[in-house]
């Protein structure tokens, strides 16, 4: 039998049984599409968490008040009152491996500029904050050490806040009121975009921590201290120096636990990775279930059609088809279905991923691995269950195939 | 009118089919079913044979072996000088494709496949080119008088029309023999005679026809009668004056054919 004839027979058979062909393809489409979308979400989460950690800046250490918990999760910020401004200043003074340091405070509230208002978070930091975070100013200036010491009522705006409060004009030199306290805007930050959790990092106002503590939060201690080490290599040294210094200052006995927590990027990465790992496992299980369901769908439809197809095979053999003619035809049918279904599945998976991305504001990454995995698995099932019953039938005596019920 | 059949002595080359001591035993668990218990027969080119016999006497079993759809347990089958028992599966397929046209009681057409596509099917498994295939399929369909129904599906055709499609499929590859197992079993008597007319016409053009039937009326159109009983040939006679279908049909009323004919 000529290859063209085989192809023609296969296409005719598929077209003749549109419903069966469609259902088989549907199984493959769902399997492939779901796996690609699921894995894209998982990969996206992992990627953005890493991205976010990198965005903190290099060589960054964070000191939080409160003891470290067993599972590696720190207690809620502010649950301990052990981190003071003096601690921060002492670290800056006495730890040679520390390059920059910024004490940190928080406040939230309503911000008014003219007749516009906006609700946002206010972060109180030191004058070296932007160095540590490596976050440039778009225009205007950052506040000075002088402003910090004087608890000056100055602030810089994140891009989102600036866009919302000053849609027309430049905010620099304008006055805004945060919880009724007037602040002078001195600069606007460059846009940073969303973080892994979908939060807008530009929806923020940054002011001297002294001002935030005294005017806004009325909470005397620090929520965190952001530190950068002199180099990546010096990170462990810096961490040791800070630990020793704080233990001494807090008069902690030799065998007692720290009453503060130091985190570096590796720790953050480990915590974040642990979270995304759970997510990935979860998504992978959902994906493998859909792959399995898709596979069972393919299997079912193929097996159900065996009776009809066995008689068809009997008829074909009775008029002169050889076993190998039958096998090639069925193989091609299965291949065509699997490939078409697989391609549609890939397209659907990629489209689905980007829809999820835009609706849930969640980054998704489609990897070659997920495509190959799902495509390969579905096609293997499609071909096996399309081909195997046909092979069995083709080995029968024609009369037995004709009589098959 | 009916005389004992003489096995043609006129040279072995004249025998199209030469069957010796054919035995077919089915194994059903503990039981053995002896469907054929030693059948020997010769059929020459151009014959028109009707095989009759009680239900279960082995007619279909015999036909399936003749058609190379099944293999005998014992015995030899020589078709046009070829010992079929020694052939591989693929060689048997080639014989079914080129030399034999099989017509079944239940038609065995591919469903959801037009008359035309059913008829061209055997040519897919041979060397015919696209053009040849189409031309031959159209010719075969016209030969059985279904030119107008060429693109109809089996479920849009009457039983008689479906059987004509099956006959067209059987003859599309110019076979030496047409084998038909109760081809009129599912048809009314008028349609049966029409179908017999087609077989007679093919036979007049040199194609050997062997058919199984339960109805003596149908067997009357054949030139030779073989009767099976218990897996053996009971009688084998020449019908010296076969009826002619084209004439018989003229005497048949058009409507309610069955009842009025019986009256
Ligand atoms: N596949 C099979 N397995 C077991 N026994 C079989 C099989 N096919 C046929 N037989 C038996 O072989 C015997 C002959 O069957 P066969 O079909 O040849 O009869 P037949 O003469 O065609 O009958 P009918 O006129 O009813 O069609 C029967 O007893 C039948 O039960
Ligand atoms: Mg029978």
XYZ file of C-alpha atoms and ligand atoms in Angstrom:
700
model
C 0.000 0.000 0.000
C 1.324 3.369 -0.927
C 2.007 5.884 1.809
C -0.353 8.369 0.212
C -3.144 5.800 0.330
C -2.408 5.055 3.962
C -2.554 8.738 4.814
C -5.777 9.111 2.894
C -7.328 6.109 4.653
C -6.261 7.453 8.025
C -7.674 10.920 7.385
C -10.919 9.488 6.066
C -11.268 7.275 9.124
C -10.695 10.237 11.435
C -13.154 12.372 9.556
C -15.719 9.566 9.541
C -15.641 9.406 13.317
C -15.533 13.068 14.140
C -16.928 12.645 17.629
C -14.490 9.944 18.600
C -11.597 11.860 17.073
C -12.646 14.992 18.912
C -13.001 13.245 22.262
C -9.617 11.627 21.939
C -8.089 14.948 21.080
C -9.902 16.581 23.970
C -8.196 14.215 26.397
C -4.827 15.153 24.974
C -5.675 18.859 24.844
C -6.732 18.931 28.485
C -3.744 16.900 29.635
C -1.190 18.978 27.771
C -2.861 22.337 28.381
C -3.342 21.819 32.117
C 0.179 20.630 32.742
C 1.690 23.512 30.842
C -0.455 26.075 32.654
C 0.116 24.557 36.105
C 3.845 24.275 35.729
C 3.953 27.788 34.293
C 2.341 29.117 37.460
C 4.750 27.192 39.685
C 7.779 28.280 37.707
C 6.530 31.845 37.673
C 6.191 31.881 41.443
C 9.673 30.548 41.930
C 11.106 33.016 39.482
C 9.425 36.035 41.007
C 10.389 35.069 44.527
C 14.012 34.869 43.460
C 13.630 38.118 41.607
C 12.213 39.797 44.648
C 15.022 38.588 46.848
C 17.558 39.827 44.330
C 15.675 43.148 44.283
C 16.474 43.640 47.945
C 19.981 44.452 46.844
C 23.157 42.472 47.208
C 24.972 41.878 50.499
C 21.839 42.782 52.394
C 21.223 41.723 55.975
C 18.061 42.435 57.898
C 17.843 42.546 61.656
C 14.403 42.101 63.215
C 13.436 42.385 66.850
C 12.323 39.140 68.505
C 13.715 35.626 68.688
C 13.892 33.291 65.775
C 11.313 30.543 65.780
C 11.950 26.912 65.249
C 10.543 26.674 61.764
C 12.657 29.567 60.651
C 9.787 32.012 60.640
C 10.305 35.109 62.650
C 7.689 36.284 65.107
C 5.417 39.065 64.007
C 7.226 42.362 63.676
C 7.068 44.419 66.811
C 6.218 41.556 69.076
C 9.462 42.284 70.864
C 10.788 45.673 71.726
C 14.415 44.821 71.651
C 15.706 46.784 68.708
C 16.416 50.411 69.420
C 17.819 53.354 67.538
C 20.899 53.107 69.725
C 21.397 49.504 68.656
C 21.345 50.619 65.046
C 23.788 53.450 65.672
C 26.070 51.089 67.585
C 26.092 48.652 64.668
C 27.052 51.466 62.332
C 29.791 52.556 64.676
C 31.292 49.294 65.794
C 30.935 46.674 63.052
C 33.702 47.152 60.480
C 32.194 44.661 58.037
C 29.039 46.775 57.791
C 28.971 49.295 54.978
C 25.540 50.919 55.088
C 22.846 50.831 57.668
C 19.276 52.060 57.749
C 16.982 51.820 60.749
C 13.396 51.095 59.792
C 9.934 52.083 60.975
C 6.403 51.733 59.535
C 3.236 53.713 59.483
C 0.178 53.659 57.322
C -2.462 56.208 56.572
C -4.354 58.611 54.474
C -2.319 61.045 52.417
C -3.794 64.270 51.067
C -2.432 66.535 48.381
C -4.676 69.413 47.386
C -8.068 67.820 46.842
C -6.705 64.354 46.062
C -6.114 61.675 48.621
C -4.479 58.264 48.649
C -4.051 55.538 51.229
C -0.615 54.005 51.425
C 2.228 52.675 53.570
C 4.857 55.016 54.958
C 8.257 53.557 55.543
C 10.671 55.330 57.827
C 14.307 54.731 56.897
C 17.787 56.183 57.184
C 19.619 58.244 54.600
C 21.515 55.206 53.287
C 18.347 53.238 52.543
C 18.392 53.718 48.798
C 22.072 52.728 48.636
C 21.275 49.458 50.289
C 18.246 48.751 48.148
C 19.961 50.104 45.052
C 16.867 52.041 44.162
C 17.560 55.240 42.218
C 15.646 58.497 42.466
C 13.904 59.510 39.283
C 13.888 63.212 40.021
C 14.410 65.444 43.028
C 16.654 64.352 45.903
C 16.722 61.916 48.756
C 16.646 63.368 52.242
C 19.947 63.930 54.003
C 21.425 62.693 57.249
C 20.696 66.163 58.505
C 16.983 65.695 57.803
C 17.073 62.384 59.694
C 18.761 63.899 62.739
C 16.310 66.791 62.748
C 13.299 64.547 62.138
C 12.460 66.832 59.250
C 9.028 66.548 57.703
C 10.272 65.586 54.260
C 9.466 62.574 52.155
C 9.948 60.981 48.758
C 7.144 59.313 46.827
C 6.939 56.001 45.068
C 5.887 56.273 41.461
C 2.346 55.063 42.072
C 1.739 57.546 44.869
C 3.210 60.362 42.794
C 0.983 59.452 39.818
C -2.120 59.406 41.966
C -1.570 62.506 44.024
C 0.057 64.628 41.339
C -1.368 63.493 38.015
C -0.587 66.783 36.278
C 2.301 68.507 38.008
C 5.644 67.613 39.565
C 5.296 66.705 43.233
C 8.753 67.990 44.154
C 8.609 70.958 46.549
C 4.883 70.380 47.037
C 3.400 69.718 50.444
C 1.335 66.669 51.275
C -0.438 65.853 54.513
C 0.099 62.428 56.029
C -2.388 61.826 58.843
C -2.694 65.601 58.989
C 1.039 66.149 59.385
C 2.421 68.298 56.531
C 5.411 66.825 54.695
C 7.445 68.411 51.951
C 8.058 66.168 48.936
C 11.730 66.207 47.934
C 11.913 63.460 45.335
C 10.235 60.689 43.373
C 11.565 57.139 43.078
C 11.991 55.214 39.850
C 9.382 52.583 39.120
C 10.098 49.146 40.591
C 6.936 47.293 39.597
C 5.222 44.411 41.329
C 6.795 41.945 43.674
C 6.145 38.216 43.719
C 3.010 38.578 45.767
C 1.571 40.981 43.272
C 2.062 43.973 45.523
C 2.872 47.263 43.937
C 6.288 48.209 45.291
C 5.825 51.755 44.068
C 2.796 52.324 46.303
C 4.932 53.722 49.107
C 6.114 56.905 50.768
C 9.587 57.039 52.275
C 10.440 59.438 55.083
C 13.169 59.735 57.740
C 12.602 57.052 60.379
C 12.931 59.624 63.121
C 10.037 61.585 61.688
C 7.881 58.454 61.213
C 8.502 57.390 64.808
C 7.854 60.776 66.326
C 5.094 62.131 64.144
C 3.241 59.125 62.805
C 3.707 55.744 64.494
C 4.482 56.907 68.024
C 6.269 53.599 68.555
C 9.715 54.278 69.951
C 11.569 51.176 68.762
C 12.682 50.009 65.357
C 10.763 47.485 63.277
C 13.896 46.430 61.461
C 17.407 47.474 60.587
C 18.518 47.111 57.008
C 22.251 46.590 56.607
C 24.612 46.017 53.758
C 27.932 44.279 54.265
C 31.092 45.601 52.708
C 31.123 42.686 50.301
C 29.365 39.437 49.635
C 32.325 37.581 51.153
C 32.038 39.623 54.334
C 28.395 38.716 54.912
C 29.138 36.014 57.503
C 31.658 38.305 59.211
C 29.153 41.133 59.359
C 26.516 38.797 60.701
C 28.880 37.585 63.431
C 29.886 41.112 64.391
C 26.279 42.252 64.615
C 25.248 39.200 66.629
C 28.099 39.641 69.110
C 27.429 43.340 69.464
C 23.688 43.006 69.999
C 24.076 40.109 72.459
C 26.477 42.210 74.445
C 24.261 45.282 74.336
C 21.175 43.251 75.270
C 23.126 41.460 78.022
C 22.215 37.988 76.826
C 23.792 35.137 78.795
C 26.029 32.627 77.072
C 23.468 29.911 76.591
C 20.397 32.047 76.106
C 18.882 32.570 72.710
C 19.145 35.797 70.742
C 16.293 38.254 71.232
C 16.689 39.456 67.672
C 16.845 37.782 64.291
C 19.309 38.367 61.518
C 18.281 37.371 58.051
C 20.389 37.331 54.967
C 19.367 36.643 51.414
C 20.144 32.963 51.715
C 17.738 32.646 54.627
C 15.087 34.597 52.805
C 15.643 32.502 49.748
C 15.384 29.319 51.790
C 12.105 30.378 53.387
C 10.708 31.561 50.095
C 11.863 28.445 48.303
C 10.230 26.300 50.951
C 6.974 28.097 50.245
C 7.254 27.904 46.496
C 8.273 24.266 46.775
C 4.969 23.519 48.472
C 3.207 25.460 45.755
C 5.094 23.610 43.064
C 4.284 20.236 44.596
C 0.643 21.226 44.851
C 0.497 22.389 41.265
C 2.427 19.393 40.050
C -0.092 17.086 41.718
C -2.992 18.922 40.130
C -1.174 18.795 36.826
C -0.465 15.093 37.069
C -4.101 14.459 37.967
C -5.225 16.286 34.859
C -2.636 14.460 32.817
C -3.923 11.198 34.238
C -7.543 12.151 33.609
C -6.641 13.171 30.092
C -4.822 9.882 29.649
C -7.767 7.879 30.944
C -10.037 9.808 28.605
C -7.877 8.878 25.649
C -7.706 5.299 26.837
C -11.458 5.007 27.277
C -12.420 6.381 23.957
C -9.856 4.223 22.208
C -10.922 1.061 23.978
C -14.615 1.775 23.519
C -14.162 2.059 19.793
C -12.343 -1.243 19.596
C -15.417 -3.336 18.746
C -16.334 -1.167 15.843
C -12.781 -0.923 14.743
C -12.140 -4.639 15.031
C -14.969 -5.272 12.581
C -13.604 -2.523 10.370
C -10.232 -4.242 10.506
C -11.922 -7.557 9.626
C -13.604 -5.963 6.629
C -10.374 -4.374 5.487
C -8.516 -7.664 5.815
C -11.268 -9.545 3.959
C -10.720 -7.330 0.948
C -6.961 -7.668 0.986
C -5.378 -5.432 3.620
C -2.219 -6.888 5.113
C -1.567 -6.620 8.852
C 1.037 -3.984 8.232
C -1.358 -1.891 6.140
C -3.781 -1.884 9.046
C -1.077 -1.100 11.572
C 0.339 1.786 9.592
C -3.102 3.250 9.137
C -3.911 3.069 12.833
C -0.513 4.355 13.820
C -0.951 7.340 11.573
C -4.455 7.953 12.903
C -3.170 7.888 16.466
C -0.222 10.105 15.555
C -2.367 12.666 13.788
C -4.803 12.825 16.705
C -2.061 13.036 19.302
C -0.056 15.642 17.432
C -3.051 17.820 16.662
C -4.334 17.471 20.209
C -0.865 18.127 21.589
C -0.391 21.265 19.514
C -3.805 22.631 20.453
C -3.002 21.733 24.068
C 0.263 23.654 23.953
C -1.423 26.683 22.464
C -4.193 26.488 25.046
C -1.707 25.980 27.875
C 0.331 29.015 26.857
C -2.784 31.125 26.304
C -4.208 29.936 29.634
C -0.972 30.825 31.395
C -0.963 34.354 30.096
C -4.642 34.763 30.947
C -3.931 33.601 34.501
C -0.996 36.012 34.517
C -3.094 38.982 33.587
C -6.154 38.147 35.702
C -4.433 36.951 38.858
C -1.466 39.276 38.391
C 0.765 36.292 38.823
C 3.832 35.793 36.684
C 3.875 32.558 34.654
C 6.749 30.936 32.822
C 6.181 28.253 30.201
C 9.226 26.007 30.100
C 10.351 23.609 27.409
C 10.396 20.921 30.074
C 6.678 21.214 30.802
C 5.871 21.181 27.088
C 7.994 18.128 26.431
C 6.703 16.318 29.512
C 2.997 16.798 28.853
C 3.247 16.461 25.087
C 5.327 13.327 25.361
C 3.090 11.694 27.938
C -0.168 12.412 26.143
C 1.182 11.353 22.804
C 2.570 8.166 24.254
C -0.845 7.335 25.714
C -2.654 8.313 22.520
C -0.420 6.216 20.361
C -0.340 3.255 22.687
C -4.083 3.020 23.158
C -4.789 3.846 19.540
C -2.308 1.408 18.194
C -2.293 -1.489 20.624
C -5.933 -2.633 20.091
C -5.427 -2.308 16.352
C -2.311 -4.437 16.556
C -4.202 -7.091 18.432
C -6.999 -7.066 15.872
C -4.615 -7.125 12.931
C -3.077 -10.348 14.234
C -6.455 -12.143 14.194
C -7.738 -14.331 11.383
C -9.859 -12.063 9.194
C -12.924 -14.137 10.021
C -12.367 -13.751 13.766
C -11.982 -10.011 13.399
C -15.189 -9.899 11.354
C -17.064 -11.840 14.013
C -15.620 -9.863 16.950
C -18.202 -8.534 19.334
C -33.483 -32.070 -15.417
C -30.892 -32.517 -12.701
C -28.035 -34.877 -13.380
C -25.161 -36.160 -11.238
C -22.263 -33.797 -11.505
C -19.183 -35.064 -13.283
C -15.866 -33.863 -12.001
C -14.207 -32.489 -15.108
C -11.533 -34.872 -16.258
C -10.420 -32.399 -18.914
C -6.922 -31.711 -17.549
C -6.096 -30.527 -14.007
C -5.273 -27.112 -15.371
C -8.990 -26.570 -15.913
C -9.725 -26.701 -12.196
C -9.939 -23.298 -10.588
C -10.457 -24.765 -7.160
C -9.163 -28.133 -6.035
C -10.021 -29.173 -2.524
C -9.009 -32.472 -0.922
C -10.169 -33.868 2.422
C -10.799 -30.531 4.016
C -11.310 -30.753 7.789
C -12.155 -27.917 10.160
C -12.420 -28.572 13.867
C -13.219 -25.841 16.366
C -11.925 -26.280 19.868
C -14.397 -24.973 22.408
C -12.780 -25.624 25.756
C -13.272 -29.352 26.358
C -15.420 -29.814 23.272
C -14.455 -30.266 19.680
C -16.869 -29.065 17.046
C -16.369 -30.831 13.745
C -17.574 -28.208 11.284
C -16.062 -29.917 8.231
C -15.278 -33.619 8.215
C -13.429 -34.236 4.968
C -14.694 -32.254 2.001
C -13.268 -32.856 -1.455
C -14.458 -30.871 -4.451
C -13.327 -29.323 -7.686
C -14.710 -26.217 -9.290
C -13.797 -25.132 -12.798
C -13.558 -21.679 -14.243
C -16.896 -20.210 -15.212
C -19.064 -22.350 -12.971
C -22.019 -21.054 -10.965
C -22.351 -23.168 -7.841
C -25.065 -23.028 -5.201
C -24.220 -24.585 -1.838
C -27.161 -25.694 0.287
C -27.686 -27.640 3.455
C -29.181 -27.488 6.903
C -28.102 -24.889 9.400
C -24.836 -25.861 11.034
C -23.829 -28.214 8.232
C -20.599 -26.299 7.626
C -21.440 -24.138 4.611
C -20.101 -20.895 6.027
C -17.037 -22.604 7.418
C -16.334 -23.954 3.951
C -16.867 -20.586 2.280
C -14.575 -18.805 4.734
C -11.810 -21.256 3.935
C -12.459 -20.854 0.199
C -12.223 -17.102 0.696
C -8.909 -17.391 2.589
C -10.519 -15.722 5.585
C -9.920 -18.797 7.710
C -7.540 -21.753 7.650
C -8.509 -25.431 7.548
C -7.419 -27.783 10.312
C -6.445 -30.412 7.741
C -6.633 -30.968 4.002
C -5.423 -29.075 0.971
C -6.818 -26.187 -1.007
C -5.319 -25.336 -4.372
C -6.544 -22.167 -6.034
C -5.463 -21.554 -9.635
C -2.574 -23.929 -9.106
C -1.448 -22.245 -5.869
C -1.399 -24.323 -2.688
C -3.099 -21.861 -0.381
C -2.141 -23.801 2.750
C 1.513 -22.920 2.205
C 1.004 -19.167 1.924
C 1.963 -16.535 4.486
C -0.556 -14.062 5.929
C 0.535 -11.371 3.504
C 0.294 -13.690 0.516
C -3.191 -14.703 1.602
C -4.107 -11.030 1.844
C -2.891 -10.537 -1.710
C -5.045 -13.480 -2.882
C -8.105 -12.048 -1.151
C -7.370 -8.745 -2.780
C -6.813 -9.911 -6.367
C -8.505 -13.244 -6.914
C -11.470 -13.322 -4.556
C -14.498 -11.150 -4.047
C -16.464 -11.966 -0.918
C -20.121 -11.015 -0.415
C -21.536 -11.482 3.077
C -25.085 -11.943 4.260
C -24.732 -8.894 6.511
C -23.120 -6.786 3.721
C -20.116 -5.800 5.890
C -19.815 -2.310 4.501
C -17.837 0.325 6.387
C -20.372 2.551 8.077
C -20.259 6.341 7.616
C -18.448 5.639 4.377
C -20.040 6.359 1.015
C -20.886 3.631 -1.485
C -18.104 4.918 -3.668
C -15.507 4.847 -0.906
C -16.557 1.347 0.101
C -16.183 0.133 -3.452
C -12.762 1.674 -4.003
C -11.438 0.227 -0.751
C -9.947 -3.008 -2.219
C -7.992 -0.932 -4.733
C -6.252 0.885 -1.890
C -4.486 -2.360 -1.102
C -3.252 -2.924 -4.637
C -1.064 -1.122 -7.132
C -3.845 0.915 -8.780
C -3.158 4.606 -9.340
C -5.551 7.274 -8.113
C -7.136 7.692 -11.502
C -7.482 3.982 -12.150
C -8.980 3.472 -8.741
C -11.692 6.036 -9.276
C -12.493 4.846 -12.772
C -12.735 1.219 -11.696
C -14.893 2.025 -8.676
C -17.320 4.023 -10.781
C -17.442 1.260 -13.360
C -18.179 -1.394 -10.725
C -20.940 0.685 -9.151
C -22.544 1.272 -12.522
C -22.308 -2.418 -13.259
C -24.574 -3.207 -10.302
C -26.950 -0.412 -11.318
C -26.239 2.008 -8.480
C -24.788 4.875 -10.467
C -27.198 7.328 -8.900
C -26.482 6.375 -5.323
C -22.738 6.648 -5.591
C -22.274 9.146 -2.749
C -24.875 7.700 -0.406
C -23.965 6.217 2.935
C -24.938 2.620 3.782
C -27.634 3.830 6.209
C -29.208 5.764 3.361
C -29.520 2.644 1.203
C -31.980 -0.243 1.211
C -30.768 -3.763 1.977
C -30.761 -4.681 -1.699
C -28.816 -1.547 -2.555
C -26.304 -2.213 0.208
C -25.818 -5.725 -1.107
C -25.213 -4.298 -4.573
C -22.547 -2.025 -3.117
C -20.990 -5.102 -1.507
C -21.088 -6.919 -4.862
C -19.537 -3.923 -6.595
C -16.781 -3.971 -3.987
C -16.297 -7.699 -4.565
C -15.897 -7.317 -8.312
C -13.982 -4.038 -8.465
C -10.614 -5.782 -8.614
C -11.665 -8.213 -11.405
C -11.539 -11.357 -9.224
C -11.554 -14.892 -10.619
C -14.173 -15.983 -8.088
C -17.001 -14.322 -6.287
C -17.941 -16.031 -3.042
C -21.290 -15.121 -1.531
C -22.512 -16.466 1.808
C -26.318 -16.144 1.842
C -26.226 -12.906 -0.134
C -30.014 -12.840 -0.347
C -30.585 -13.885 3.255
C -31.642 -10.409 4.340
C -33.535 -9.467 1.166
C -37.112 -9.865 -0.047
C -37.737 -12.244 -2.929
C -37.905 -9.661 -5.681
C -34.685 -8.003 -4.578
C -33.144 -11.446 -4.211
C -33.895 -12.231 -7.845
C -32.437 -8.880 -8.877
C -29.244 -9.680 -6.992
C -29.175 -13.150 -8.592
C -29.490 -11.411 -11.934
C -26.291 -9.523 -11.209
C -24.502 -12.748 -10.280
C -25.744 -14.425 -13.463
C -24.541 -11.553 -15.566
C -21.111 -11.635 -13.918
C -21.035 -15.402 -14.448
C -21.907 -14.945 -18.117
C -18.858 -12.686 -18.333
C -16.626 -15.495 -17.117
C -16.455 -14.943 -13.366
C -16.869 -18.080 -11.269
C -19.613 -17.649 -8.672
C -20.089 -19.777 -5.563
C -22.950 -18.904 -3.279
C -24.611 -20.318 -0.206
C -28.378 -20.244 0.049
C -31.191 -21.842 1.992
C -33.788 -21.164 -0.667
C -34.229 -23.661 -3.513
C -35.729 -20.833 -5.610
C -32.438 -18.998 -5.398
C -30.391 -22.132 -6.003
C -32.364 -22.659 -9.224
C -30.427 -19.798 -10.800
C -27.138 -21.691 -10.352
C -25.692 -24.261 -12.753
C -24.558 -26.670 -10.060
C -25.947 -27.653 -6.663
C -23.839 -28.913 -3.776
C -25.617 -29.995 -0.604
C -23.795 -30.177 2.728
C -24.756 -32.345 5.651
C -22.842 -32.703 8.909
C -19.686 -31.242 7.517
C -19.638 -33.387 4.401
C -20.860 -33.064 0.840
C -24.080 -35.031 0.572
C -24.968 -34.472 -3.079
C -23.303 -32.663 -5.936
C -25.353 -32.247 -9.142
C -25.447 -30.222 -12.291
C -28.556 -28.118 -12.848
C -29.074 -28.615 -16.547
C -31.714 -25.918 -16.894
C -31.012 -23.015 -14.585
C -33.615 -20.261 -14.401
C -32.711 -16.929 -15.931
C -33.118 -14.077 -13.467
C -33.835 -11.408 -16.068
C -36.801 -13.460 -17.250
C -37.961 -14.486 -13.786
C -38.135 -10.872 -12.689
C -40.639 -10.044 -15.397
C -43.080 -12.548 -13.990
C -42.850 -11.079 -10.514
C -45.358 -8.507 -9.335
C -43.868 -5.211 -8.164
C -45.661 -4.722 -4.865
C -46.175 -7.163 -2.024
C -43.971 -9.556 -3.895
C -43.667 -12.055 -1.039
C -47.337 -12.824 -0.339
C -48.558 -12.829 -3.917
C -45.754 -15.013 -5.058
C -46.556 -17.556 -2.364
C -50.216 -17.619 -3.432
N -15.964 -19.842 15.509
C -16.563 -21.001 15.823
N -16.283 -21.604 16.978
C -16.864 -22.771 17.299
N -17.738 -23.418 16.532
C -18.066 -22.863 15.360
C -17.500 -21.629 14.940
N -17.997 -21.320 13.737
C -18.857 -22.298 13.410
N -18.897 -23.240 14.396
C -19.681 -24.473 14.380
O -19.376 -25.155 13.208
C -20.550 -25.718 12.678
C -20.743 -25.271 11.238
O -21.041 -23.865 11.253
P -21.306 -23.035 9.942
O -21.380 -21.615 10.329
O -20.310 -23.406 8.928
O -22.747 -23.562 9.532
P -23.658 -23.108 8.306
O -23.863 -24.295 7.467
O -23.118 -21.891 7.685
O -25.002 -22.760 9.065
P -26.078 -21.620 8.711
O -26.875 -22.128 7.577
O -26.887 -21.505 9.958
O -25.328 -20.393 8.393
C -21.674 -25.332 13.581
O -21.948 -26.407 14.447
C -21.135 -24.183 14.349
O -21.670 -24.169 15.649
Mg -23.734 -19.884 7.503
